[in-house]
Short mmCIF file of C-alpha atoms in Angstrom, two decimals:
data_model
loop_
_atom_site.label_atom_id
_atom_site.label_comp_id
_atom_site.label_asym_id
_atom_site.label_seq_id
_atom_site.Cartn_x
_atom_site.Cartn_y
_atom_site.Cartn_z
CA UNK X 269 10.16 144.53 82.13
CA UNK X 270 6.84 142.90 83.56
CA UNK X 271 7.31 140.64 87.09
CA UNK X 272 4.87 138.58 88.48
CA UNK X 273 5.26 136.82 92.13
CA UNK X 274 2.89 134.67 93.17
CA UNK X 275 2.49 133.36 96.58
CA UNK X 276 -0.15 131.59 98.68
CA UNK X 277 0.01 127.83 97.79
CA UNK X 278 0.23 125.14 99.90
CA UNK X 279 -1.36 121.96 101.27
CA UNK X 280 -4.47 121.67 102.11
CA UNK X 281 -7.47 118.60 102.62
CA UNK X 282 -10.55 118.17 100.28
CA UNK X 283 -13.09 120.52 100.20
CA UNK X 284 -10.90 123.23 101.51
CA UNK X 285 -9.73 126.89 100.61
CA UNK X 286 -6.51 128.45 99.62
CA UNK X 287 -6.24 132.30 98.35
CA UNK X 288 -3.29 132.71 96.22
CA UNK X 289 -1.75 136.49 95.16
CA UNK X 290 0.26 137.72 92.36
CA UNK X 291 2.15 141.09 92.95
CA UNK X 292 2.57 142.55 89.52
CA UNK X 293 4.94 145.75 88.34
CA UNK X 294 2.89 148.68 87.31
CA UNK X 295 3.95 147.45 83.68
CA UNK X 296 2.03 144.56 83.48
CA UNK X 297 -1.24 147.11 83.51
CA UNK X 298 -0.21 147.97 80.23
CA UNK X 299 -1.69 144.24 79.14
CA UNK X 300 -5.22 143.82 78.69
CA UNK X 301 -5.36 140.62 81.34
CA UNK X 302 -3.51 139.39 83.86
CA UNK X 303 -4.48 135.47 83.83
CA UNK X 304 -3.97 132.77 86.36
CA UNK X 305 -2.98 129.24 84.93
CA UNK X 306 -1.73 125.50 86.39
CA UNK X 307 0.16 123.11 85.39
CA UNK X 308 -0.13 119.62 87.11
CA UNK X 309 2.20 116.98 87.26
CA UNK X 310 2.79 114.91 83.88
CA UNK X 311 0.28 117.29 81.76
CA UNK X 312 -0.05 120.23 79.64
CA UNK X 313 -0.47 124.18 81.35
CA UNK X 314 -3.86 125.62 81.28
CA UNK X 315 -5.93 127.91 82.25
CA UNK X 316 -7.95 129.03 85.20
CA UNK X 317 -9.58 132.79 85.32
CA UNK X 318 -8.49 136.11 83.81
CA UNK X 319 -9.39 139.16 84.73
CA UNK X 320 -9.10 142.25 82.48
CA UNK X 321 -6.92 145.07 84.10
CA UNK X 322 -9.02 148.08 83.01
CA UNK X 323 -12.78 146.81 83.70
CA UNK X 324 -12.43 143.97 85.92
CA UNK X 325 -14.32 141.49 84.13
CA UNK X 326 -13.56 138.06 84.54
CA UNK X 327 -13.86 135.10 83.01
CA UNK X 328 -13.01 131.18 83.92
CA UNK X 329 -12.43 127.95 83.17
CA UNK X 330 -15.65 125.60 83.13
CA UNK X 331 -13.73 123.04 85.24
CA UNK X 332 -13.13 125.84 88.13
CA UNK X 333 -16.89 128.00 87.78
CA UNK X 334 -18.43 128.18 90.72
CA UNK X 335 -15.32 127.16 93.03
CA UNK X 336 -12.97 129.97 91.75
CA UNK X 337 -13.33 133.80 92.27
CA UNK X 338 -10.51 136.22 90.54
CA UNK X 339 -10.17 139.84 91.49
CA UNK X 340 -7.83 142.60 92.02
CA UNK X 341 -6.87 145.19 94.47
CA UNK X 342 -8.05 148.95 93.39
CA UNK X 343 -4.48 149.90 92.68
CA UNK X 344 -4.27 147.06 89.84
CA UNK X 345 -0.86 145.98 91.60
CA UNK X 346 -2.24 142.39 93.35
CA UNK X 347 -4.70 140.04 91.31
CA UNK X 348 -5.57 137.37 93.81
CA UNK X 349 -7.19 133.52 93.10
CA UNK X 350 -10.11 132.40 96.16
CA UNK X 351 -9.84 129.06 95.79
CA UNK X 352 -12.92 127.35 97.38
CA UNK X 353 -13.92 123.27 97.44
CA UNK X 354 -10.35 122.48 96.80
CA UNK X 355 -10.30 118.78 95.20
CA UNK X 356 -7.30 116.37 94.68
CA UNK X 357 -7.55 117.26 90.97
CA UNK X 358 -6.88 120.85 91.55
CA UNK X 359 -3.15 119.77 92.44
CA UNK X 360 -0.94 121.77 90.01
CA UNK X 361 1.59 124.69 89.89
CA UNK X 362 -0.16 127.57 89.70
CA UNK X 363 1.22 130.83 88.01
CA UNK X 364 0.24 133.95 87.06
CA UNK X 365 0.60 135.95 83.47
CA UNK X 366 -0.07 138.72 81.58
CA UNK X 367 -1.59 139.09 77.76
CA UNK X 368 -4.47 139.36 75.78
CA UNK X 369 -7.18 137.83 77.11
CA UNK X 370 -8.03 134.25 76.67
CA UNK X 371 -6.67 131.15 78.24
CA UNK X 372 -4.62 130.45 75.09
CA UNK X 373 -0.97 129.93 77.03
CA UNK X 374 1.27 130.58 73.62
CA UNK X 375 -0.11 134.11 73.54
CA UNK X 376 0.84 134.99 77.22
CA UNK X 377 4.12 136.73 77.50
CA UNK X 378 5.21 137.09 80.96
CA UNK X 379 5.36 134.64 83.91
CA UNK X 380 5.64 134.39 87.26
CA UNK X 381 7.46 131.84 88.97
CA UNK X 382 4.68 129.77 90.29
CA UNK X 383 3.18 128.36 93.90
CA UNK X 384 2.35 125.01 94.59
CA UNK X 385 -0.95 123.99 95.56
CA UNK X 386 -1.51 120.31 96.91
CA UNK X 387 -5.31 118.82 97.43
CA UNK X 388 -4.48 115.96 99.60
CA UNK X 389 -5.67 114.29 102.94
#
């Protein structure tokens, strides 16, 4: 059984920063990425960056390039989200999965529960 907790979200003003984790069980290394996705109010999930649990290669969404910075601790068990010029827009539940690769959401398996993150001054 794969569990996922994330934790780090929270309120914060434009422009601002938030770092979000997601402790994984040793199972989820197993997957070939551990993904981080949001879901904001009245819309669809999607997703944000993945990061592949053997090489560390990352990949994101266009709307978060530049702003967004995946990684993982060298034990595999933590994949964190640096969240940097935070904008209203980014407000969403954020959770983190493991699958494939991809930000296709249907072909990711297990969830965590999800943080809140809320852009607003």
């Amino acid at each position: 059984q794969v569990q996922l907790v994330e934790s780090g979200g929270g309120l914060v003003q434009p422009g601002g920063s938030l770092r979000l984790s997601c402790a994984v069980s040793r199972s989820a290394l197993d997957y070939y990425a551990i993904g981080w996705f949001r879901q904001a109010p009245g819309k669809g999930r999607e997703g944000v960056a993945i990061i592949s649990t053997s090489s560390g290669g990352a990949y994101y969404q266009d709307s978060v390039k530049g702003r967004c910075t995946i990684s993982k601790d060298d034990a595999g068990n933590t994949v964190f989200l640096q969240m940097d010029s935070l904008k209203p827009e980014d407000t969403a539940v954020y959770y983190c999965a493991v699958g494939p690769g991809g930000f296709t959401v249907s072909e990711y398996r297990f969830w965590g529960q999800g943080t809140q993150v809320t852009v607003s001054s």
